[in-house]
């Protein structure tokens, strides 16, 4: 009952000095609101990036051409020796490798009936399904036989199927034209959700050997090599791939890699580290804002003690104890901080949702962060209000009654 009465009295004091109270809690509002909004945006972006990289698979990696070294990449973007089928064979013979799929990608006009559009065309091998964990919605994937015999068959991605005006059932058996040449559709992939460096949803997949000289001119360079690890070699197959490629390219012990080995796990770890650093920065901003807000609360409470000195004297004269006065003023300081925290929390959630709806920006609200900022706001009120409350509780009743 005493606590409820103290809170009610504190709220009445806030209403009586609404403008001053609003200015006082501005630091708390900014601190809590900025933390909630920025952490929501940061978490949303991190979750989206992690989802994309995780889609590559924890037991897979991608090899592309490049030079140098960089975090998350065994190399960095730049010129390098083109990848070849010889490199694919070298990786396949390395220990700890379950499947290897070369990828040659280009863009071509694809026609289905009266619909013609330009779309990525990917030449690969049947192992592409295993490496990327693809599932078929209808039909089948092309075989090693189709690849070896240069058969003009194709598998459609889910998005490309609908863009061509076909349904999954209609697509299988349909004949498409790719740069004027006919290709028979033998399968349609289930939607993969767009994860990875090559999005199967948008692609037309054809046998690698069929692609050469038809979709591309001559034998094209391999754009990338997708590699899947054997179950017992997930932690070591990256080193095996690197060693195999260095040997295939004839690199010496002191030569830099002329290729990139992109490991999703390393990229995810780098993203998580970046997210942690971002969280620390936001925490520092919040701490500064809360300190500023706490100073404002302490200042207002000191002014309030001076303004209400006679009131304090009357309360003590009628039996009020020092601890009662201490509790009352401390409650007012905490209520002031918590009200600011609630306003900041509401604004932070509102801005985060507004950004998600209007700005097409990924956001992910964090319940622990929201609770933590409210707890920090309350703590700021306790710390800021303790000295003014203690000062009020130690006033001499006689001197307080004489105060004008």
mmCIF file with all atom_site columns, N, CA and C in Angstrom, residues 19-61:
data_model
loop_
_atom_site.group_PDB
_atom_site.id
_atom_site.type_symbol
_atom_site.label_atom_id
_atom_site.label_alt_id
_atom_site.label_comp_id
_atom_site.label_asym_id
_atom_site.label_entity_id
_atom_site.label_seq_id
_atom_site.pdbx_PDB_ins_code
_atom_site.Cartn_x
_atom_site.Cartn_y
_atom_site.Cartn_z
_atom_site.occupancy
_atom_site.B_iso_or_equiv
_atom_site.pdbx_formal_charge
_atom_site.auth_seq_id
_atom_site.auth_comp_id
_atom_site.auth_asym_id
_atom_site.auth_atom_id
_atom_site.pdbx_PDB_model_num
ATOM 1   N N  . UNK A 1 19 ? 5.924  19.750  -18.351 1.00 0.00 ? 19 UNK A N  1
ATOM 2   C CA . UNK A 1 19 ? 6.962  20.233  -19.275 1.00 0.00 ? 19 UNK A CA 1
ATOM 3   C C  . UNK A 1 19 ? 8.356  19.960  -18.729 1.00 0.00 ? 19 UNK A C  1
ATOM 4   N N  . UNK A 1 20 ? 8.553  20.249  -17.458 1.00 0.00 ? 20 UNK A N  1
ATOM 5   C CA . UNK A 1 20 ? 9.858  20.017  -16.847 1.00 0.00 ? 20 UNK A CA 1
ATOM 6   C C  . UNK A 1 20 ? 10.186 18.523  -16.817 1.00 0.00 ? 20 UNK A C  1
ATOM 7   N N  . UNK A 1 21 ? 9.185  17.695  -16.523 1.00 0.00 ? 21 UNK A N  1
ATOM 8   C CA . UNK A 1 21 ? 9.405  16.246  -16.484 1.00 0.00 ? 21 UNK A CA 1
ATOM 9   C C  . UNK A 1 21 ? 9.775  15.708  -17.859 1.00 0.00 ? 21 UNK A C  1
ATOM 10  N N  . UNK A 1 22 ? 9.120  16.248  -18.910 1.00 0.00 ? 22 UNK A N  1
ATOM 11  C CA . UNK A 1 22 ? 9.399  15.782  -20.270 1.00 0.00 ? 22 UNK A CA 1
ATOM 12  C C  . UNK A 1 22 ? 10.839 16.099  -20.664 1.00 0.00 ? 22 UNK A C  1
ATOM 13  N N  . UNK A 1 23 ? 11.290 17.312  -20.349 1.00 0.00 ? 23 UNK A N  1
ATOM 14  C CA . UNK A 1 23 ? 12.667 17.683  -20.666 1.00 0.00 ? 23 UNK A CA 1
ATOM 15  C C  . UNK A 1 23 ? 13.664 16.870  -19.845 1.00 0.00 ? 23 UNK A C  1
ATOM 16  N N  . UNK A 1 24 ? 13.288 16.549  -18.619 1.00 0.00 ? 24 UNK A N  1
ATOM 17  C CA . UNK A 1 24 ? 14.182 15.798  -17.735 1.00 0.00 ? 24 UNK A CA 1
ATOM 18  C C  . UNK A 1 24 ? 14.458 14.399  -18.260 1.00 0.00 ? 24 UNK A C  1
ATOM 19  N N  . UNK A 1 25 ? 13.414 13.734  -18.770 1.00 0.00 ? 25 UNK A N  1
ATOM 20  C CA . UNK A 1 25 ? 13.563 12.333  -19.184 1.00 0.00 ? 25 UNK A CA 1
ATOM 21  C C  . UNK A 1 25 ? 14.005 12.212  -20.635 1.00 0.00 ? 25 UNK A C  1
ATOM 22  N N  . UNK A 1 26 ? 14.316 13.328  -21.305 1.00 0.00 ? 26 UNK A N  1
ATOM 23  C CA . UNK A 1 26 ? 14.667 13.274  -22.716 1.00 0.00 ? 26 UNK A CA 1
ATOM 24  C C  . UNK A 1 26 ? 15.887 12.383  -22.961 1.00 0.00 ? 26 UNK A C  1
ATOM 25  N N  . UNK A 1 27 ? 16.882 12.482  -22.087 1.00 0.00 ? 27 UNK A N  1
ATOM 26  C CA . UNK A 1 27 ? 18.066 11.635  -22.234 1.00 0.00 ? 27 UNK A CA 1
ATOM 27  C C  . UNK A 1 27 ? 17.731 10.162  -22.118 1.00 0.00 ? 27 UNK A C  1
ATOM 28  N N  . UNK A 1 28 ? 16.850 9.826   -21.162 1.00 0.00 ? 28 UNK A N  1
ATOM 29  C CA . UNK A 1 28 ? 16.423 8.432   -21.003 1.00 0.00 ? 28 UNK A CA 1
ATOM 30  C C  . UNK A 1 28 ? 15.675 7.964   -22.245 1.00 0.00 ? 28 UNK A C  1
ATOM 31  N N  . UNK A 1 29 ? 14.784 8.814   -22.761 1.00 0.00 ? 29 UNK A N  1
ATOM 32  C CA . UNK A 1 29 ? 13.998 8.462   -23.951 1.00 0.00 ? 29 UNK A CA 1
ATOM 33  C C  . UNK A 1 29 ? 14.915 8.190   -25.142 1.00 0.00 ? 29 UNK A C  1
ATOM 34  N N  . UNK A 1 30 ? 15.886 9.088   -25.356 1.00 0.00 ? 30 UNK A N  1
ATOM 35  C CA . UNK A 1 30 ? 16.803 8.928   -26.482 1.00 0.00 ? 30 UNK A CA 1
ATOM 36  C C  . UNK A 1 30 ? 17.646 7.664   -26.314 1.00 0.00 ? 30 UNK A C  1
ATOM 37  N N  . UNK A 1 31 ? 18.145 7.444   -25.108 1.00 0.00 ? 31 UNK A N  1
ATOM 38  C CA . UNK A 1 31 ? 18.984 6.270   -24.871 1.00 0.00 ? 31 UNK A CA 1
ATOM 39  C C  . UNK A 1 31 ? 18.249 4.972   -25.113 1.00 0.00 ? 31 UNK A C  1
ATOM 40  N N  . UNK A 1 32 ? 17.093 4.817   -24.512 1.00 0.00 ? 32 UNK A N  1
ATOM 41  C CA . UNK A 1 32 ? 16.327 3.571   -24.649 1.00 0.00 ? 32 UNK A CA 1
ATOM 42  C C  . UNK A 1 32 ? 15.827 3.399   -26.075 1.00 0.00 ? 32 UNK A C  1
ATOM 43  N N  . UNK A 1 33 ? 15.282 4.467   -26.660 1.00 0.00 ? 33 UNK A N  1
ATOM 44  C CA . UNK A 1 33 ? 14.739 4.383   -28.011 1.00 0.00 ? 33 UNK A CA 1
ATOM 45  C C  . UNK A 1 33 ? 15.795 4.036   -29.048 1.00 0.00 ? 33 UNK A C  1
ATOM 46  N N  . UNK A 1 34 ? 16.958 4.681   -28.944 1.00 0.00 ? 34 UNK A N  1
ATOM 47  C CA . UNK A 1 34 ? 18.023 4.416   -29.925 1.00 0.00 ? 34 UNK A CA 1
ATOM 48  C C  . UNK A 1 34 ? 18.531 2.988   -29.811 1.00 0.00 ? 34 UNK A C  1
ATOM 49  N N  . UNK A 1 35 ? 18.670 2.488   -28.596 1.00 0.00 ? 35 UNK A N  1
ATOM 50  C CA . UNK A 1 35 ? 19.154 1.113   -28.417 1.00 0.00 ? 35 UNK A CA 1
ATOM 51  C C  . UNK A 1 35 ? 18.173 0.114   -29.014 1.00 0.00 ? 35 UNK A C  1
ATOM 52  N N  . UNK A 1 36 ? 16.899 0.266   -28.689 1.00 0.00 ? 36 UNK A N  1
ATOM 53  C CA . UNK A 1 36 ? 15.892 -0.676  -29.181 1.00 0.00 ? 36 UNK A CA 1
ATOM 54  C C  . UNK A 1 36 ? 15.839 -0.670  -30.709 1.00 0.00 ? 36 UNK A C  1
ATOM 55  N N  . UNK A 1 37 ? 15.842 0.522   -31.313 1.00 0.00 ? 37 UNK A N  1
ATOM 56  C CA . UNK A 1 37 ? 15.751 0.620   -32.770 1.00 0.00 ? 37 UNK A CA 1
ATOM 57  C C  . UNK A 1 37 ? 16.989 0.064   -33.458 1.00 0.00 ? 37 UNK A C  1
ATOM 58  N N  . UNK A 1 38 ? 18.161 0.523   -33.022 1.00 0.00 ? 38 UNK A N  1
ATOM 59  C CA . UNK A 1 38 ? 19.391 0.130   -33.708 1.00 0.00 ? 38 UNK A CA 1
ATOM 60  C C  . UNK A 1 38 ? 19.713 -1.349  -33.514 1.00 0.00 ? 38 UNK A C  1
ATOM 61  N N  . UNK A 1 39 ? 19.444 -1.872  -32.324 1.00 0.00 ? 39 UNK A N  1
ATOM 62  C CA . UNK A 1 39 ? 19.684 -3.304  -32.114 1.00 0.00 ? 39 UNK A CA 1
ATOM 63  C C  . UNK A 1 39 ? 18.717 -4.136  -32.966 1.00 0.00 ? 39 UNK A C  1
ATOM 64  N N  . UNK A 1 40 ? 17.468 -3.675  -33.086 1.00 0.00 ? 40 UNK A N  1
ATOM 65  C CA . UNK A 1 40 ? 16.498 -4.389  -33.924 1.00 0.00 ? 40 UNK A CA 1
ATOM 66  C C  . UNK A 1 40 ? 16.953 -4.417  -35.378 1.00 0.00 ? 40 UNK A C  1
ATOM 67  N N  . UNK A 1 41 ? 17.456 -3.269  -35.863 1.00 0.00 ? 41 UNK A N  1
ATOM 68  C CA . UNK A 1 41 ? 17.945 -3.204  -37.239 1.00 0.00 ? 41 UNK A CA 1
ATOM 69  C C  . UNK A 1 41 ? 19.193 -4.074  -37.403 1.00 0.00 ? 41 UNK A C  1
ATOM 70  N N  . UNK A 1 42 ? 20.119 -3.962  -36.446 1.00 0.00 ? 42 UNK A N  1
ATOM 71  C CA . UNK A 1 42 ? 21.345 -4.757  -36.508 1.00 0.00 ? 42 UNK A CA 1
ATOM 72  C C  . UNK A 1 42 ? 21.072 -6.247  -36.462 1.00 0.00 ? 42 UNK A C  1
ATOM 73  N N  . UNK A 1 43 ? 20.191 -6.668  -35.563 1.00 0.00 ? 43 UNK A N  1
ATOM 74  C CA . UNK A 1 43 ? 19.851 -8.088  -35.459 1.00 0.00 ? 43 UNK A CA 1
ATOM 75  C C  . UNK A 1 43 ? 19.162 -8.594  -36.719 1.00 0.00 ? 43 UNK A C  1
ATOM 76  N N  . UNK A 1 44 ? 18.282 -7.762  -37.278 1.00 0.00 ? 44 UNK A N  1
ATOM 77  C CA . UNK A 1 44 ? 17.583 -8.160  -38.489 1.00 0.00 ? 44 UNK A CA 1
ATOM 78  C C  . UNK A 1 44 ? 18.529 -8.342  -39.660 1.00 0.00 ? 44 UNK A C  1
ATOM 79  N N  . UNK A 1 45 ? 19.458 -7.394  -39.809 1.00 0.00 ? 45 UNK A N  1
ATOM 80  C CA . UNK A 1 45 ? 20.433 -7.490  -40.897 1.00 0.00 ? 45 UNK A CA 1
ATOM 81  C C  . UNK A 1 45 ? 21.342 -8.699  -40.708 1.00 0.00 ? 45 UNK A C  1
ATOM 82  N N  . UNK A 1 46 ? 21.794 -8.914  -39.469 1.00 0.00 ? 46 UNK A N  1
ATOM 83  C CA . UNK A 1 46 ? 22.670 -10.052 -39.185 1.00 0.00 ? 46 UNK A CA 1
ATOM 84  C C  . UNK A 1 46 ? 21.951 -11.371 -39.454 1.00 0.00 ? 46 UNK A C  1
ATOM 85  N N  . UNK A 1 47 ? 20.678 -11.451 -39.060 1.00 0.00 ? 47 UNK A N  1
ATOM 86  C CA . UNK A 1 47 ? 19.912 -12.678 -39.276 1.00 0.00 ? 47 UNK A CA 1
ATOM 87  C C  . UNK A 1 47 ? 19.732 -12.966 -40.765 1.00 0.00 ? 47 UNK A C  1
ATOM 88  N N  . UNK A 1 48 ? 19.505 -11.902 -41.544 1.00 0.00 ? 48 UNK A N  1
ATOM 89  C CA . UNK A 1 48 ? 19.322 -12.092 -42.979 1.00 0.00 ? 48 UNK A CA 1
ATOM 90  C C  . UNK A 1 48 ? 20.614 -12.571 -43.637 1.00 0.00 ? 48 UNK A C  1
ATOM 91  N N  . UNK A 1 49 ? 21.742 -11.940 -43.266 1.00 0.00 ? 49 UNK A N  1
ATOM 92  C CA . UNK A 1 49 ? 23.025 -12.340 -43.841 1.00 0.00 ? 49 UNK A CA 1
ATOM 93  C C  . UNK A 1 49 ? 23.372 -13.771 -43.429 1.00 0.00 ? 49 UNK A C  1
ATOM 94  N N  . UNK A 1 50 ? 23.176 -14.076 -42.139 1.00 0.00 ? 50 UNK A N  1
ATOM 95  C CA . UNK A 1 50 ? 23.466 -15.436 -41.668 1.00 0.00 ? 50 UNK A CA 1
ATOM 96  C C  . UNK A 1 50 ? 22.606 -16.474 -42.376 1.00 0.00 ? 50 UNK A C  1
ATOM 97  N N  . UNK A 1 51 ? 21.350 -16.103 -42.643 1.00 0.00 ? 51 UNK A N  1
ATOM 98  C CA . UNK A 1 51 ? 20.453 -17.028 -43.330 1.00 0.00 ? 51 UNK A CA 1
ATOM 99  C C  . UNK A 1 51 ? 20.954 -17.313 -44.747 1.00 0.00 ? 51 UNK A C  1
ATOM 100 N N  . UNK A 1 52 ? 21.438 -16.263 -45.417 1.00 0.00 ? 52 UNK A N  1
ATOM 101 C CA . UNK A 1 52 ? 21.933 -16.443 -46.769 1.00 0.00 ? 52 UNK A CA 1
ATOM 102 C C  . UNK A 1 52 ? 23.186 -17.311 -46.789 1.00 0.00 ? 52 UNK A C  1
ATOM 103 N N  . UNK A 1 53 ? 24.113 -17.020 -45.867 1.00 0.00 ? 53 UNK A N  1
ATOM 104 C CA . UNK A 1 53 ? 25.346 -17.808 -45.833 1.00 0.00 ? 53 UNK A CA 1
ATOM 105 C C  . UNK A 1 53 ? 25.080 -19.236 -45.355 1.00 0.00 ? 53 UNK A C  1
ATOM 106 N N  . UNK A 1 54 ? 24.157 -19.373 -44.392 1.00 0.00 ? 54 UNK A N  1
ATOM 107 C CA . UNK A 1 54 ? 23.840 -20.713 -43.902 1.00 0.00 ? 54 UNK A CA 1
ATOM 108 C C  . UNK A 1 54 ? 23.219 -21.561 -44.998 1.00 0.00 ? 54 UNK A C  1
ATOM 109 N N  . UNK A 1 55 ? 22.533 -20.889 -45.954 1.00 0.00 ? 55 UNK A N  1
ATOM 110 C CA . UNK A 1 55 ? 21.932 -21.617 -47.058 1.00 0.00 ? 55 UNK A CA 1
ATOM 111 C C  . UNK A 1 55 ? 22.960 -22.331 -47.921 1.00 0.00 ? 55 UNK A C  1
ATOM 112 N N  . UNK A 1 56 ? 24.213 -21.880 -47.855 1.00 0.00 ? 56 UNK A N  1
ATOM 113 C CA . UNK A 1 56 ? 25.259 -22.566 -48.603 1.00 0.00 ? 56 UNK A CA 1
ATOM 114 C C  . UNK A 1 56 ? 25.592 -23.918 -48.002 1.00 0.00 ? 56 UNK A C  1
ATOM 115 N N  . UNK A 1 57 ? 25.268 -24.097 -46.718 1.00 0.00 ? 57 UNK A N  1
ATOM 116 C CA . UNK A 1 57 ? 25.544 -25.357 -46.040 1.00 0.00 ? 57 UNK A CA 1
ATOM 117 C C  . UNK A 1 57 ? 26.808 -25.306 -45.215 1.00 0.00 ? 57 UNK A C  1
ATOM 118 N N  . UNK A 1 58 ? 26.732 -25.821 -43.993 1.00 0.00 ? 58 UNK A N  1
ATOM 119 C CA . UNK A 1 58 ? 27.897 -25.814 -43.108 1.00 0.00 ? 58 UNK A CA 1
ATOM 120 C C  . UNK A 1 58 ? 28.979 -26.758 -43.600 1.00 0.00 ? 58 UNK A C  1
ATOM 121 N N  . UNK A 1 59 ? 28.606 -27.722 -44.438 1.00 0.00 ? 59 UNK A N  1
ATOM 122 C CA . UNK A 1 59 ? 29.582 -28.707 -44.922 1.00 0.00 ? 59 UNK A CA 1
ATOM 123 C C  . UNK A 1 59 ? 29.965 -28.474 -46.376 1.00 0.00 ? 59 UNK A C  1
ATOM 124 N N  . UNK A 1 60 ? 29.755 -27.238 -46.861 1.00 0.00 ? 60 UNK A N  1
ATOM 125 C CA . UNK A 1 60 ? 30.109 -26.925 -48.243 1.00 0.00 ? 60 UNK A CA 1
ATOM 126 C C  . UNK A 1 60 ? 30.982 -25.686 -48.290 1.00 0.00 ? 60 UNK A C  1
ATOM 127 N N  . UNK A 1 61 ? 31.657 -25.508 -49.414 1.00 0.00 ? 61 UNK A N  1
ATOM 128 C CA . UNK A 1 61 ? 32.390 -24.280 -49.676 1.00 0.00 ? 61 UNK A CA 1
ATOM 129 C C  . UNK A 1 61 ? 32.381 -24.017 -51.174 1.00 0.00 ? 61 UNK A C  1
#
